[in-house]
Structures are given as structure tokens and as C-alpha cells.
mmCIF file of C-alpha atoms in Angstrom:
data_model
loop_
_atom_site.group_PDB
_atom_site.id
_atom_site.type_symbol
_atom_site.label_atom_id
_atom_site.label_comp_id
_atom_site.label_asym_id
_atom_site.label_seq_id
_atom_site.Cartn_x
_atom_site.Cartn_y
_atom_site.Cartn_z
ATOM 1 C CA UNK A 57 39.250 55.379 31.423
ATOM 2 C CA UNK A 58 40.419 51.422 30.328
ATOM 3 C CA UNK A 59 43.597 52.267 32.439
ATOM 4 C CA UNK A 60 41.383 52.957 35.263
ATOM 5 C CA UNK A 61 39.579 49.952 35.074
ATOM 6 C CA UNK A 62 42.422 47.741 34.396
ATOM 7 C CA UNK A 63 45.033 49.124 37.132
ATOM 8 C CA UNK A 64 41.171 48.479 39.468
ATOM 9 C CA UNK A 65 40.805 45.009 38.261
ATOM 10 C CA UNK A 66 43.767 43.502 36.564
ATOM 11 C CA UNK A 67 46.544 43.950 38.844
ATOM 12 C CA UNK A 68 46.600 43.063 42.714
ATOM 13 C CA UNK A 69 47.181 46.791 44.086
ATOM 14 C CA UNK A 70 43.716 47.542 42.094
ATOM 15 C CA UNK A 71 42.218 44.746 44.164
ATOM 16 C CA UNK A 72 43.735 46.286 46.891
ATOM 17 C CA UNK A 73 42.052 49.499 46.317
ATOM 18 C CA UNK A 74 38.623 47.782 45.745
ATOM 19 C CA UNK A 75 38.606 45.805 48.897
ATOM 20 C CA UNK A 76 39.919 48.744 51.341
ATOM 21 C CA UNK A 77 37.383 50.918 49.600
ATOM 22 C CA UNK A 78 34.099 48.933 50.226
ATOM 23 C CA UNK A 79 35.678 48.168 53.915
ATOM 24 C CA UNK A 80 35.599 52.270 54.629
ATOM 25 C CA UNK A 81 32.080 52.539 52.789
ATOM 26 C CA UNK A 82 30.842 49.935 55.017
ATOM 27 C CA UNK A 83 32.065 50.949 58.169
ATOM 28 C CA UNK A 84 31.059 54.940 57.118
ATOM 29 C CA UNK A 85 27.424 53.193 56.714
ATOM 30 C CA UNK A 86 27.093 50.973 59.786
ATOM 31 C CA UNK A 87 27.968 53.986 61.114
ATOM 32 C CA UNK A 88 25.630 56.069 59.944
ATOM 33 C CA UNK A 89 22.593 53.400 60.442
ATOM 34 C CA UNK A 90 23.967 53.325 64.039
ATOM 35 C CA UNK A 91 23.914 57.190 64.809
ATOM 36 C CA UNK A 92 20.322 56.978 63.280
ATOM 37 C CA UNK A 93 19.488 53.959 65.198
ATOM 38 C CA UNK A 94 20.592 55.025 68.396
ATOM 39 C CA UNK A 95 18.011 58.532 67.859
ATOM 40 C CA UNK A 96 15.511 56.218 67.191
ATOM 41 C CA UNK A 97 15.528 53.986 70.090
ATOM 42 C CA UNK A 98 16.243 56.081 73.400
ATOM 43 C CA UNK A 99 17.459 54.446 75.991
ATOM 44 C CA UNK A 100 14.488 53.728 78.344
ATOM 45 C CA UNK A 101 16.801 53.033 81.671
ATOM 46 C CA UNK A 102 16.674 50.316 83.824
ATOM 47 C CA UNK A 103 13.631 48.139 84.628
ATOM 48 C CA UNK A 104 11.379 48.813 86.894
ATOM 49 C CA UNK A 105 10.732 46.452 89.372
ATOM 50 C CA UNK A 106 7.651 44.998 87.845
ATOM 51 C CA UNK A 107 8.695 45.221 84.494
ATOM 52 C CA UNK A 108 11.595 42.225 85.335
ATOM 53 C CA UNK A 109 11.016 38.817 85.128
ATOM 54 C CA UNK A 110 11.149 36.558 88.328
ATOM 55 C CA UNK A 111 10.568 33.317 86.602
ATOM 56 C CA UNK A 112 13.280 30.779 87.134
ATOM 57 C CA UNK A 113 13.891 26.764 86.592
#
């Protein structure tokens, strides 16, 4: 188990490993959070014409 830990943080390959790791498990989880997102928020369509606002400077 120390040569685990060691290769994983003594060496530059380990760092490697660690960084490319925790890039996949955060893109797996934005992922994920936007699948769950998306089911949770339907898209409505466009506005309705009274819905929009006219207001300009």
C-alpha cells in the first residue's frame, strides 16, 4: 500500500494520475448534474408575445 501512495504522490507520473483522475470525475459529475438538471427544468419554448419585454433606452 506505501508503494501506492508514493508512486501517487512522490513521483510526477503519480501526479499525473491524480490530476487526470479528478479531471474525468469532474466532467462524469457535471455531467451527471446536467442530465438531472436538464429533467428538471423543461424547456418551456419561446415567449409568448406578452411574456417579452418591450422596454428599451
Amino acid at each position: 500500500m506505501d508503494e501506492i501512495f508514493t508512486f501517487l504522490f512522490g513521483t510526477r507520473e503519480g501526479f499525473a494520475v491524480l490530476f487526470f483522475a479528478g479531471v474525468v470525475i469532474t466532467a462524469i459529475v457535471a455531467f451527471v448534474l446536467e442530465r438531472r438538471t436538464h429533467k428538471l427544468y423543461v424547456d418551456r419554448g419561446p415567449k409568448q408575445g406578452d411574456d417579452e419585454d418591450d422596454w428599451t433606452l
